[in-house]
Every structure is written in C-alpha cells, then in structure tokens.
Coordinates of C-alpha atoms and ligand atoms in Angstrom, one line a residue:
Chain A
M1 CA 11.4 -11.6 -10.0
S2 CA 7.6 -11.5 -11.2
T3 CA 5.8 -8.3 -9.3
L4 CA 4.4 -10.7 -7.0
G5 CA 8.2 -12.3 -5.9
I6 CA 9.2 -8.5 -5.5
S7 CA 6.3 -7.5 -3.1
F8 CA 6.9 -11.2 -1.0
A9 CA 10.5 -10.0 -0.5
R10 CA 10.0 -6.5 0.6
I11 CA 6.9 -7.4 2.7
T12 CA 9.4 -9.8 4.1
R13 CA 11.9 -7.1 4.5
T14 CA 10.1 -4.8 5.8
A15 CA 9.3 -8.0 8.6
F16 CA 12.0 -8.4 9.9
V17 CA 13.0 -4.4 10.5
N18 CA 9.4 -4.0 12.9
F19 CA 11.0 -7.3 14.4
W20 CA 13.8 -5.4 15.4
R21 CA 12.5 -2.1 15.7
N22 CA 10.3 -3.5 18.4
I23 CA 13.0 -5.9 19.7
W24 CA 11.9 -6.3 23.2
L25 CA 8.6 -6.7 22.3
S26 CA 8.7 -9.1 20.1
V27 CA 11.2 -11.1 22.3
A28 CA 8.7 -11.1 24.9
T29 CA 5.8 -12.4 22.8
M30 CA 8.4 -14.9 21.6
V31 CA 8.9 -15.8 25.0
I32 CA 5.6 -16.0 26.2
M33 CA 4.9 -17.8 23.0
I34 CA 7.8 -20.7 24.1
I35 CA 6.2 -21.2 27.6
T36 CA 2.7 -21.8 26.4
L37 CA 4.3 -24.2 23.4
L38 CA 6.2 -26.5 26.4
M39 CA 3.3 -26.0 28.9
I40 CA 1.2 -27.6 26.1
S41 CA 4.3 -30.3 24.8
F42 CA 4.9 -31.1 28.2
L43 CA 1.3 -32.3 29.5
Y44 CA 0.7 -33.3 25.4
F45 CA 4.1 -36.2 26.6
A46 CA 3.1 -36.6 30.2
N47 CA -0.2 -37.5 29.2
V48 CA 1.8 -40.2 26.4
F49 CA 3.7 -41.2 29.2
G50 CA 1.4 -42.0 31.8
S51 CA -1.2 -43.6 29.1
E52 CA 2.3 -46.4 28.6
V53 CA 2.6 -46.4 32.5
L54 CA -1.3 -47.1 32.9
Q55 CA -1.0 -50.1 29.6
T56 CA 2.1 -51.4 31.7
I57 CA 0.6 -51.8 35.0
E58 CA -2.6 -52.8 33.9
Q59 CA -1.0 -56.2 32.0
K60 CA 0.0 -57.0 35.6
V61 CA -3.5 -56.8 36.9
D62 CA -5.0 -59.9 36.9
L63 CA -7.6 -62.5 38.2
S64 CA -6.6 -65.8 39.4
V65 CA -9.0 -68.9 39.6
T66 CA -7.6 -71.5 42.4
F67 CA -9.3 -74.8 41.5
K68 CA -11.1 -77.2 44.0
E69 CA -7.9 -80.0 44.5
D70 CA -9.5 -83.0 43.2
V71 CA -10.6 -81.4 39.7
Q72 CA -9.6 -82.5 36.4
D73 CA -7.5 -81.0 33.8
Q74 CA -10.2 -81.7 31.4
Y75 CA -13.0 -80.1 33.3
I76 CA -9.5 -76.8 33.6
T77 CA -9.1 -76.4 30.2
T78 CA -12.8 -76.6 29.0
I79 CA -13.3 -73.7 31.6
A80 CA -10.6 -71.9 29.9
D81 CA -11.9 -72.3 26.3
E82 CA -14.9 -70.8 27.4
L83 CA -13.4 -68.4 29.0
K84 CA -11.1 -66.9 26.3
L85 CA -14.4 -67.0 23.9
R86 CA -15.6 -63.4 25.7
D87 CA -15.5 -60.0 24.7
D88 CA -14.1 -58.9 27.8
I89 CA -11.2 -61.0 28.3
A90 CA -7.9 -60.8 26.6
D91 CA -6.0 -63.9 27.8
V92 CA -6.8 -67.0 29.7
R93 CA -3.8 -68.8 31.0
V94 CA -3.7 -72.2 32.6
I95 CA -1.3 -73.2 35.3
S96 CA -2.0 -77.2 36.1
S97 CA -1.1 -78.2 39.5
D98 CA 1.3 -80.1 38.1
R99 CA 3.1 -77.0 36.8
A100 CA 2.7 -74.7 39.6
L101 CA 4.7 -77.5 41.6
E102 CA 7.2 -77.6 39.2
I103 CA 7.2 -73.2 39.5
F104 CA 7.1 -73.9 42.9
R105 CA 9.9 -76.1 43.0
A106 CA 12.0 -73.9 40.9
R107 CA 11.3 -71.1 43.1
H108 CA 12.6 -72.7 46.5
A109 CA 15.3 -74.6 45.0
D110 CA 17.9 -73.5 47.2
D111 CA 15.6 -74.3 50.3
P112 CA 16.2 -77.9 51.1
L113 CA 13.4 -77.8 53.7
I114 CA 10.6 -77.1 51.8
E115 CA 12.5 -79.9 49.1
E116 CA 12.5 -82.0 51.9
S117 CA 8.8 -81.5 53.1
L118 CA 7.5 -82.2 49.7
Q119 CA 8.9 -85.4 49.0
E120 CA 7.0 -86.2 51.7
L121 CA 3.5 -85.6 50.6
E122 CA 2.1 -88.2 48.2
D123 CA 0.1 -86.0 46.5
N124 CA 0.7 -83.0 45.1
P125 CA -1.0 -80.6 47.4
L126 CA -0.8 -77.4 45.2
P127 CA -4.2 -76.7 43.0
A128 CA -4.4 -75.8 39.5
N129 CA -4.8 -72.3 38.8
L130 CA -6.6 -69.9 35.8
F131 CA -4.6 -66.3 35.2
I132 CA -7.6 -64.1 33.0
V133 CA -5.9 -60.9 31.5
A134 CA -8.9 -58.7 30.8
T135 CA -9.4 -56.4 27.7
D136 CA -9.9 -53.4 30.0
P137 CA -9.3 -53.2 33.8
Q138 CA -12.8 -52.2 34.5
H139 CA -14.2 -55.7 33.3
Y140 CA -12.7 -57.4 36.4
A141 CA -15.6 -56.9 38.5
N142 CA -18.3 -58.2 36.3
I143 CA -15.6 -61.4 35.0
A144 CA -15.4 -62.3 39.0
K145 CA -19.0 -62.3 38.7
H146 CA -19.6 -64.6 36.3
L147 CA -17.2 -66.6 37.5
E148 CA -19.0 -67.0 41.2
A149 CA -22.0 -68.3 39.6
E150 CA -24.4 -71.6 39.9
K151 CA -21.9 -74.2 37.0
Y152 CA -18.9 -73.0 38.1
S153 CA -18.8 -73.7 42.3
P154 CA -18.0 -78.1 42.5
F155 CA -14.9 -76.7 40.7
I156 CA -13.7 -73.3 41.7
D157 CA -12.1 -72.3 45.3
Q158 CA -11.6 -69.2 45.2
V159 CA -11.6 -66.1 42.8
D160 CA -9.1 -63.0 43.6
F161 CA -7.8 -60.0 41.8
E162 CA -4.4 -60.9 41.9
N163 CA -3.0 -57.9 43.6
T164 CA -5.2 -55.5 45.1
E165 CA -2.8 -53.0 45.3
T166 CA -2.4 -52.3 41.9
E167 CA -5.6 -52.3 41.3
R168 CA -5.6 -49.5 43.5
V169 CA -2.9 -47.9 41.7
V170 CA -4.5 -48.4 38.3
E171 CA -8.0 -46.4 40.1
K172 CA -5.7 -43.4 40.8
L173 CA -3.5 -43.3 37.2
I174 CA -6.8 -43.4 35.6
A175 CA -7.8 -40.5 37.5
Y176 CA -4.6 -38.6 36.9
T177 CA -4.1 -39.1 33.1
T178 CA -7.7 -38.1 32.3
S179 CA -7.0 -34.9 35.0
V180 CA -4.0 -34.0 32.8
K181 CA -6.3 -34.1 29.8
N182 CA -8.5 -31.9 31.5
G183 CA -6.2 -29.8 32.3
A184 CA -4.1 -29.7 29.6
L185 CA -7.1 -29.0 27.6
V186 CA -7.8 -25.8 30.2
V187 CA -4.3 -24.2 30.2
T188 CA -4.0 -24.4 26.4
G189 CA -7.0 -22.5 26.3
L190 CA -5.5 -20.1 28.4
F191 CA -1.9 -19.9 27.5
S192 CA -3.4 -19.5 24.0
L193 CA -5.7 -16.6 24.8
L194 CA -2.9 -15.0 27.0
V195 CA -0.4 -15.3 23.5
V196 CA -3.4 -13.9 21.4
L197 CA -3.3 -11.0 24.1
I198 CA 0.3 -10.4 23.8
M199 CA 0.7 -10.7 20.4
F200 CA -2.4 -8.4 19.4
N201 CA -1.0 -5.3 21.8
T202 CA 2.8 -6.1 20.8
L203 CA 1.2 -5.4 17.0
R204 CA -0.5 -2.6 17.8
L205 CA 2.4 -1.3 19.1
A206 CA 4.5 -2.3 16.3
I207 CA 2.0 -0.7 14.0
Y208 CA 1.9 2.5 16.5
S209 CA 5.7 2.9 15.6
F210 CA 5.3 2.4 12.0
R211 CA 2.2 5.0 11.7
E212 CA 4.6 7.5 9.7
E213 CA 5.6 5.0 7.3
I214 CA 1.7 3.7 6.7
D215 CA 0.0 6.7 6.4
I216 CA 3.4 7.5 3.6
M217 CA 2.3 3.9 2.0
R218 CA -1.3 4.6 1.3
L219 CA -0.8 8.1 0.1
V220 CA 1.6 6.4 -2.4
G221 CA -0.9 3.6 -3.7
A222 CA 0.3 0.4 -1.7
S223 CA -2.4 -1.9 -1.9
R224 CA -3.8 -3.5 1.3
W225 CA -1.5 -7.0 1.3
F226 CA 1.6 -4.3 1.4
V227 CA 0.3 -2.2 4.1
Q228 CA -0.5 -5.4 6.2
G229 CA 1.5 -8.5 5.2
P230 CA 4.5 -7.6 6.9
F231 CA 2.8 -7.2 10.9
I232 CA 1.5 -10.7 9.4
I233 CA 4.2 -12.4 8.5
E234 CA 6.0 -11.2 11.8
A235 CA 3.6 -12.8 13.8
I236 CA 4.3 -15.7 12.1
L237 CA 8.1 -15.7 12.0
V238 CA 7.9 -15.0 16.0
A239 CA 5.7 -18.2 16.0
L240 CA 8.4 -20.2 14.0
V241 CA 11.3 -19.3 15.8
A242 CA 9.1 -19.9 19.1
V243 CA 8.3 -23.9 18.0
V244 CA 11.9 -24.4 16.9
I245 CA 13.5 -23.0 20.4
S246 CA 10.1 -24.4 22.1
S247 CA 11.3 -28.0 20.7
A248 CA 14.8 -27.6 21.6
I249 CA 14.2 -27.2 24.9
S250 CA 11.6 -30.0 25.3
F251 CA 13.8 -32.1 23.2
A252 CA 16.6 -31.5 24.7
T253 CA 14.9 -32.3 28.1
L254 CA 12.9 -35.4 27.0
R255 CA 16.4 -36.5 25.9
A256 CA 17.9 -36.0 29.6
I257 CA 15.4 -37.4 31.9
S258 CA 13.9 -40.1 29.9
P259 CA 16.6 -43.1 31.0
T260 CA 15.6 -42.1 34.5
L261 CA 11.9 -42.5 34.0
S262 CA 12.4 -45.5 32.1
T263 CA 14.0 -46.6 34.9
Y264 CA 11.7 -46.2 37.1
F265 CA 8.7 -46.9 35.9
F266 CA 9.1 -49.7 33.6
D267 CA 10.8 -53.1 33.8
V268 CA 14.4 -53.0 33.3
Q269 CA 14.7 -56.3 31.5
Q270 CA 12.1 -56.0 28.8
S271 CA 12.9 -53.2 26.6
P272 CA 11.8 -50.4 28.1
F273 CA 9.4 -47.4 27.1
S274 CA 11.3 -44.7 25.8
I275 CA 9.5 -41.3 26.5
Y276 CA 12.5 -39.5 24.1
D277 CA 12.3 -42.1 21.2
Y278 CA 8.5 -41.8 21.0
A279 CA 9.1 -38.0 21.0
V280 CA 11.5 -38.2 18.4
T281 CA 10.1 -41.1 15.8
N282 CA 6.9 -38.7 16.0
I283 CA 8.7 -35.7 15.3
E284 CA 6.6 -34.7 12.6
S285 CA 3.7 -34.7 14.6
V286 CA 5.2 -33.4 17.8
I287 CA 6.3 -30.7 15.6
G288 CA 3.5 -30.0 13.2
L289 CA 0.8 -29.6 16.4
Q290 CA 3.2 -26.8 17.7
V291 CA 3.0 -25.0 14.2
V292 CA -0.7 -25.7 13.8
L293 CA -1.2 -24.0 17.4
A294 CA 1.3 -21.4 17.2
V295 CA 1.1 -20.3 13.4
G296 CA -2.8 -20.5 14.1
L297 CA -3.0 -18.4 17.4
A298 CA -0.1 -15.7 15.1
G299 CA -2.5 -16.3 12.2
I300 CA -5.0 -15.5 14.2
S301 CA -4.1 -12.3 16.9
S302 CA -2.3 -10.5 13.6
L303 CA -5.5 -10.7 11.3
V304 CA -7.6 -9.2 14.0
A305 CA -5.0 -5.9 15.0
V306 CA -4.6 -5.2 11.4
R307 CA -8.4 -5.3 10.9
R308 CA -8.7 -3.4 14.1
Y309 CA -5.9 -1.2 13.7
L310 CA -5.1 -0.2 9.8
R311 CA -8.3 -0.1 7.9
N312 CA -8.3 1.9 5.0
Chain B
M1 CA -10.2 14.8 -17.7
I2 CA -11.7 15.8 -14.1
S3 CA -15.5 16.0 -13.0
F4 CA -17.4 17.2 -10.0
T5 CA -20.7 16.9 -10.8
N6 CA -23.1 18.5 -7.8
V7 CA -20.9 17.1 -5.3
S8 CA -21.3 17.4 -1.5
K9 CA -19.4 16.3 1.5
V10 CA -21.1 16.5 4.6
Y11 CA -18.5 15.7 7.5
G12 CA -20.6 16.5 11.1
P13 CA -25.3 16.5 10.4
E14 CA -25.0 20.0 10.2
S15 CA -22.6 21.7 8.3
A16 CA -21.2 20.9 4.8
A17 CA -17.5 21.3 3.8
L18 CA -18.2 21.1 0.3
D19 CA -22.1 22.2 -0.8
E20 CA -23.6 21.2 -4.9
V21 CA -19.9 21.8 -6.7
S22 CA -20.0 20.5 -9.7
L23 CA -16.6 21.3 -12.1
E24 CA -14.3 20.0 -14.6
I25 CA -10.7 20.2 -15.4
P26 CA -9.3 19.3 -18.4
T27 CA -6.1 16.8 -18.9
G28 CA -3.3 19.1 -18.6
D29 CA -4.7 22.2 -16.8
F30 CA -3.4 24.3 -14.0
V31 CA -6.0 24.7 -11.4
S32 CA -5.2 27.1 -8.3
I33 CA -7.8 26.5 -5.6
V34 CA -8.7 28.9 -3.2
G35 CA -10.7 30.4 -0.2
Q36 CA -10.2 30.9 3.6
S37 CA -9.3 28.4 5.9
G38 CA -12.1 26.1 6.4
A39 CA -13.9 26.8 2.9
G40 CA -13.4 23.2 1.5
K41 CA -10.1 23.3 -0.3
S42 CA -8.3 19.9 1.2
T43 CA -11.9 18.5 1.0
L44 CA -11.9 18.6 -2.6
L45 CA -8.9 17.2 -3.0
K46 CA -9.4 14.2 -0.7
L47 CA -12.1 13.7 -2.7
L48 CA -9.8 13.0 -5.6
S49 CA -7.6 11.2 -3.8
A50 CA -10.6 9.0 -2.2
E51 CA -8.9 10.0 1.5
E52 CA -13.4 11.0 2.1
A53 CA -16.1 9.5 -0.1
A54 CA -18.5 12.1 -1.3
S55 CA -22.2 12.1 0.7
T56 CA -23.9 12.9 -2.4
G57 CA -22.8 13.7 -6.4
E58 CA -20.8 12.6 -9.0
I59 CA -16.7 12.1 -9.7
I60 CA -15.4 10.8 -12.6
I61 CA -11.4 10.9 -13.6
D62 CA -10.6 9.6 -17.2
G63 CA -14.6 8.0 -17.4
W64 CA -13.8 6.1 -14.2
D65 CA -16.4 6.9 -11.6
I66 CA -14.8 7.1 -8.3
T67 CA -18.1 8.6 -6.2
N68 CA -18.6 5.0 -4.9
I69 CA -14.9 3.3 -5.4
R70 CA -14.2 0.1 -3.8
R71 CA -11.5 -0.3 -1.2
W72 CA -9.4 -2.5 -3.1
Q73 CA -9.4 -0.1 -5.9
I74 CA -8.1 2.6 -4.1
P75 CA -4.3 2.1 -4.4
H76 CA -4.5 1.8 -7.6
L77 CA -6.2 5.5 -8.4
R78 CA -3.7 6.4 -5.9
R79 CA -0.7 5.4 -8.3
Q80 CA -2.5 7.8 -11.1
I81 CA -2.7 10.5 -8.1
G82 CA 0.7 12.7 -6.7
V83 CA -0.4 14.1 -3.2
V84 CA 2.0 16.9 -1.8
F85 CA 0.9 18.6 1.2
Q86 CA 1.6 21.3 3.3
D87 CA 3.4 19.1 6.5
F88 CA 6.0 17.1 3.5
K89 CA 5.0 13.3 5.1
L90 CA 8.2 12.6 4.9
L91 CA 10.2 9.7 6.7
Q92 CA 13.0 11.3 9.3
K93 CA 14.9 8.4 9.1
R94 CA 15.7 7.3 5.2
T95 CA 17.7 9.3 2.7
V96 CA 16.1 11.5 0.0
L97 CA 16.6 8.6 -2.5
E98 CA 15.2 6.0 -0.3
N99 CA 11.9 8.3 0.6
V100 CA 11.5 8.3 -3.3
A101 CA 12.4 5.2 -3.5
F102 CA 10.0 3.8 -1.0
A103 CA 7.1 5.2 -2.8
M104 CA 8.2 2.7 -5.9
E105 CA 8.8 -0.3 -3.8
V106 CA 5.4 0.0 -1.8
G107 CA 3.9 0.0 -5.7
G108 CA 6.3 -3.0 -6.3
A109 CA 8.0 -1.7 -8.8
P110 CA 11.1 -3.9 -10.0
T111 CA 14.5 -2.5 -8.5
K112 CA 16.0 -1.8 -12.0
E113 CA 13.6 0.4 -12.4
I114 CA 13.6 1.8 -9.2
R115 CA 17.2 2.4 -9.6
D116 CA 17.1 3.8 -12.8
T117 CA 14.1 6.2 -12.3
V118 CA 14.9 8.3 -9.0
P119 CA 17.5 9.6 -10.1
H120 CA 15.9 10.7 -13.1
I121 CA 13.3 12.7 -10.9
L122 CA 15.6 13.9 -8.3
K123 CA 17.3 16.0 -11.0
L124 CA 14.0 16.7 -11.9
V125 CA 13.2 18.3 -8.8
N126 CA 16.7 19.7 -8.0
L127 CA 18.0 17.7 -5.9
L128 CA 20.6 14.9 -7.0
D129 CA 23.2 16.2 -5.3
K130 CA 21.1 16.1 -2.2
A131 CA 19.7 11.9 -2.7
E132 CA 21.9 10.8 0.2
S133 CA 20.7 13.4 2.8
Y134 CA 18.3 13.4 5.2
P135 CA 15.0 15.3 5.3
T136 CA 16.5 16.9 9.1
E137 CA 19.1 18.0 7.1
M138 CA 17.2 19.7 4.6
S139 CA 15.7 22.9 4.6
G140 CA 11.4 23.5 4.4
G141 CA 11.3 24.5 0.8
E142 CA 14.1 21.3 0.3
K143 CA 11.8 19.1 1.9
Q144 CA 8.3 19.7 -0.4
R145 CA 11.2 19.4 -3.2
V146 CA 11.6 16.0 -1.6
A147 CA 7.8 15.1 -1.1
I148 CA 7.3 16.2 -4.8
A149 CA 9.7 14.2 -6.2
R150 CA 8.0 11.2 -4.3
A151 CA 4.7 11.7 -5.3
L152 CA 6.5 12.0 -9.6
A153 CA 7.4 7.9 -8.5
Y154 CA 4.4 6.6 -10.5
K155 CA 4.4 9.6 -12.7
P156 CA 0.9 10.1 -11.8
Q157 CA -1.3 11.8 -14.9
I158 CA -2.8 14.3 -11.9
L159 CA -0.5 16.1 -9.0
L160 CA -2.7 17.1 -5.6
A161 CA -0.8 19.9 -3.6
D162 CA -2.3 21.0 -0.6
E163 CA -0.7 23.8 0.6
P164 CA 2.4 22.9 -0.4
T165 CA 3.9 26.5 0.2
G166 CA 1.9 27.2 3.7
N167 CA 5.4 26.1 5.8
L168 CA 8.2 28.1 3.7
D169 CA 9.1 31.7 3.3
A170 CA 8.3 34.0 0.2
L171 CA 11.6 32.7 -2.1
H172 CA 11.3 28.5 -1.4
S173 CA 7.8 28.8 -2.4
W174 CA 8.0 30.7 -5.5
D175 CA 10.4 28.3 -6.1
I176 CA 7.7 25.0 -5.7
V177 CA 5.2 27.2 -8.0
Q178 CA 7.8 27.1 -10.7
L179 CA 8.9 23.2 -9.8
L180 CA 4.6 22.6 -9.9
I181 CA 4.5 24.5 -13.4
K182 CA 7.2 22.3 -14.8
I183 CA 5.8 19.5 -14.0
N184 CA 2.2 20.6 -15.6
K185 CA 4.3 21.8 -18.9
L186 CA 5.7 18.1 -18.7
G187 CA 2.0 16.7 -18.5
T188 CA 0.3 16.1 -15.3
T189 CA -2.9 18.0 -14.7
V190 CA -1.4 20.3 -11.3
L191 CA -4.7 21.3 -8.8
L192 CA -3.2 24.0 -6.6
A193 CA -4.8 24.6 -3.6
T194 CA -3.9 27.5 -1.8
H195 CA -4.5 30.8 0.3
N196 CA -1.8 32.6 -0.6
D197 CA -2.6 35.6 -3.0
D198 CA 0.6 36.4 -3.8
I199 CA 1.3 32.8 -5.5
V200 CA -2.4 33.2 -7.4
N201 CA -1.7 36.5 -8.8
A202 CA 1.7 35.6 -10.2
L203 CA 0.6 33.1 -11.9
K204 CA -1.8 33.8 -14.8
K205 CA -3.7 30.5 -14.7
R206 CA -7.0 29.5 -14.0
V207 CA -8.6 29.7 -10.4
V208 CA -11.4 28.6 -8.9
T209 CA -13.2 30.0 -5.6
I210 CA -14.1 28.3 -2.9
S211 CA -16.1 30.1 0.4
Q212 CA -18.0 28.0 2.4
G213 CA -17.9 24.6 0.2
K214 CA -19.8 26.6 -2.8
V215 CA -17.6 27.5 -6.2
V216 CA -18.1 31.4 -5.9
S217 CA -15.9 32.3 -9.4
D218 CA -14.0 30.0 -12.0
Q219 CA -12.1 32.6 -13.8
Q220 CA -9.4 31.7 -16.6
D221 CA -5.7 33.9 -15.9
G222 CA -7.9 35.0 -12.7
T223 CA -6.8 36.1 -9.6
Y224 CA -6.7 36.4 -5.9
K225 CA -9.7 38.3 -4.5
L226 CA -12.2 37.1 -1.5
Ligands
ADP401 N1 -12.0 14.9 9.0 C1 -13.6 15.9 9.5 N2 -14.1 15.6 10.5 C2 -15.0 16.7 10.0 N3 -15.4 17.9 10.0 C3 -14.3 18.5 9.2 C4 -13.1 17.5 8.7 N4 -12.4 17.9 7.6 C5 -12.4 19.1 7.4 N5 -13.7 19.3 8.3 C6 -14.6 20.7 8.1 O1 -15.1 20.6 6.7 C7 -15.0 21.8 6.3 C8 -14.0 22.6 4.9 O2 -13.1 21.7 5.9 P1 -11.2 21.8 4.7 O3 -12.2 21.1 3.3 O4 -10.2 21.4 5.5 O5 -11.0 23.3 4.1 P2 -9.9 24.7 3.8 O6 -8.3 23.3 3.5 O7 -10.1 25.0 3.2 O8 -9.7 25.3 4.9 C9 -14.7 22.8 7.7 O9 -15.2 23.1 8.2 C10 -13.5 21.7 8.7 O10 -14.0 21.9 9.8
MG402 MG1 -7.0 22.7 3.6

C-alpha cells in the first residue's frame, strides 16, 4: 500500500474511533441530519405531486364556445382552424350539432322519455360546440375576450368556462405550489443552518475530547491532513449514513401512501400518476440531491470546525 | 549543526524570553541548558521544534533555515526532532507499544516497519517486557522511558528533552540521564534543559547557562553555577 493509502486507512479508522467515542453526539447529529433530509425530501415530493395534480386538473379546464343554431359547419371549422394557429391554444375540439345529439342520445339511452321527445322534434335542437384547451390556464381570459370580437358575433352564441369551480381550484393549487416552493426554500435554509451549527459543535467537542491525541500528533510531526482528516471524514460518514436512512424512510413511506394518493387525486381509469414510481424512476437525482446537500453541509461545518480549533 | 544567530523571542510587549541568543551546537553534541525557572530554556527548545517562532534572529538546522518555516513544513521538521517533556504526554488509554506505534502511524510509516521497529526501540529503553502495560500502571521513570522511546520512533537527528527528570526522584532521574547518554552515543544530538544541578555536574558535558533570556556562560565539561 502507498503511504497515501496507509494514511487514508488510518485516518478513516480514526474517524470511526471518533464516531464511537462520542456516540451520543454522533447519533444526535445524525438524527438532525436525517430530519432535515426528510423535510427536504417531503417538500420535494410534495412539489412534484402538486405540479402533477395541477397539470391533470388544468387539462380538465376548457373554454366552451356555443354556436348559434343555424351556423353552418364550414364556418365552425374555419373558426376552429383559425384558433388552432394561436400560440396560447393547445387544442381545439369541434363537436358538431349532429355529434352533440349523438352524445346526448348515448348518455340518455335508457331514458325512453327523452328519446320520444327527441323524435318529436324535427330539427336537431342541440347547437354545435367548440372546446378550447389553452397552453396555460392563465390564457383563458384573453382567449375568451378574443372570441367576443365583432367578427365572431354572428356565429357565436355564448362563451363559457366549462367549469368555473375547477378554475378556482386551479388558482388555489397554483397558490399552493408556489407557497410550497417558497416554504421549501425557507425550511431548507433554516434546517441547513441548524445542521451546520450542531455539526460544528459536535466536532468542537470531538476535537476537545481528542486534544491529548492531537497534541501528541503535532508533537511527533503528524501532517495537517492526518490531524484534521478524521474529523472531516467523520462528518461526511455521518452525512452519508443519514442519507441512507432518510432515503429508506422516504421510499418506504412513499410506497405505503402512493396508492392511496393516486386513487384520491387521479382518475383511476387512466394510468394514474404514482409518486413512488416517480421516486424510483428518479432515484439517482432523489439520492444525489440528498448526498450533495448532506455532504456539502458536513463538509462546510467540519472544515470550519477544524480550521477554527485545529490551527497549527 | 544547529545554529542560533542573535535570536530573540518576545511573548508580551515588554519582557524578552530570549534576548539576542547566539549558539552553535555541532551534530552529535550533548548540551545541557541550565538556568532558573523562567530563564528561557523551554523557549529555546520550542524555537527548534517550531512550536514558537523567533521574533528576530536566525535559526538554522543542518543548513535548513527554519526561522520563517511555513506551516506545512513543520511536520517535516518535527519528524527530525524528538521531544520529551516533564509531564510525559502519553496516551493513558493506550499500551506502551501502542504509544510508540502511534507516533509512527501518524507519520505514515508502513505497518510492517512499525511492527519491526517498535520492539527494537522498546528494547533500547529497556521496556520490552512492559510492551503491553498501560502508562497508569507504570512508575514515572518508566513513563519517561516510554516518552523517549516514542521520540526515537522516527530515528530523529536531534532529541530535545525539556526537564525530563522534573517529576522523578534522584534514582529514576539518573536512569533517564543514562538513557539520554546512550542515545547520544548512538549519534543523536541531545539538548537537555534542566535545573537539576546534581545531574549537570555529574554529566561532565557542555553546559549552556541562561539567565533572563541571555546566555551567560557556555562551557565544555561545565558545571551548574548560578
Ligand atoms: N506562551 C507564553 N506566553 C507569554 N509568556 C511566556 C510564554 N511562555 C513563556 N513565557 C515567559 O517567557 C519566559 C521564559 O519562559 P520559559 O522559556 O518557559 O522558561 P524556563 O523553561 O527556563 O522556565 C518566562 O518569563 C515566561 O513567563
Ligand atoms: Mg521550562
């Protein structure tokens, strides 16, 4: 083994000795680190889930345009094609009055009364409709305004939001995800600070409990890396174990609650969004994010601690 | 060769712990540094191990100017200089063998070399049979021999002993001095700071006397006189 290899092995061994010597402090630090990582994971997943729910609901909102009774199909198609060219419109669906009647009939197939009354009418009483899906729910107001223009008035009878209830939900959800994102930043910041403070103090105590060894190390010419390395490696080990435990907890939890969440928030018949599947698919980034954060915090606190308490 | 040229050390704003000290110590010499408490003996040794930096002057060890040594170079210097103190500075929870091995581990010596070298050193200080004992189970004289063994782990060119007999009775003190003479005979330069006149007088070696930070006498075959 090279000298560097030997040193590294010895430094790592000392890091473990440090860990055991202050086992309760080490555990306390680790617990705080785990709580922080869990908070951050929770916020991360809440954000992903929120956006997913939002998207699903957004897709349900549309603008419905009811045409006047005698408007011919060709005008409707022209208007639809024109609208499709707009940047803020994702999709335009045309339901001709014939199609509307079909749907109406299908929906009331087991109601003989309605069938009878329909047959009594000579003309199709149902107007043609357009359903517009915007690229972003914010655009609906603008689109609706556009449709109120003079040139459309001979054809269009009415423009409605398909479901104003849904619209309000969307607004709430947007507000909710924004505050989750802001909250995530604040909480992450606060807990990170807490982790740094606690780690820093743990290391200070560890350095204190090792002062005899450290004194002698210096006396016999230990390199700076040999004196400081164990504390830095100890902090990083604590961080890595915390990541493992926090990931185990969050994955187990997601797995347990994911089916309930999916049935509650998404339509069952379509393939519903599963937050657990999302986590599994993105496992590298989920764990990578935690590793970067945990090791980063551990690195900062241990570097500051050794710089401060192990000068010379 | 160790040389001090007009070296001063001031800790506080007023008093100088060392005042314009000039001194040459050839390789392989055995020098006793004597003087009353507070004279500046420890300071002189600390300048050599770079525990303190000189305020003015120049300190050169074997052509290496350590006066303004960089922090990262200090470990290299300390591996060439063994140090022993009055209070031993042993790890209480480690055995004699582990205490000596620790010094070598810290310096990155291969495990095999440590395993081979430590028994030799323990034999030199006559503690091979106590290899597995803990410092708490030993007498002061034995503890000091462990400390010397540890200081020798690197085969240093220079051994600095700061009042190594300060906590020992006459018999054990003499024991330690004999050991220092033996180490010196094996080629190591020894600097012994002490205020024990019996020992100094019996040694019949070079004596440098310091008083209030100044070298007041420097004699071969010297005696302790204040
Ligand atoms: N770290 C220090 N800070 C301030 N003064 C010191 C320090 N170390 C030693 N001194 C002072 O320097 C003088 C010499 O001390 P020292 O070298 O320890 O003497 P000796 O070892 O001969 O007893 C004393 O007056 C002592 O009080
Ligand atoms: Mg002293």
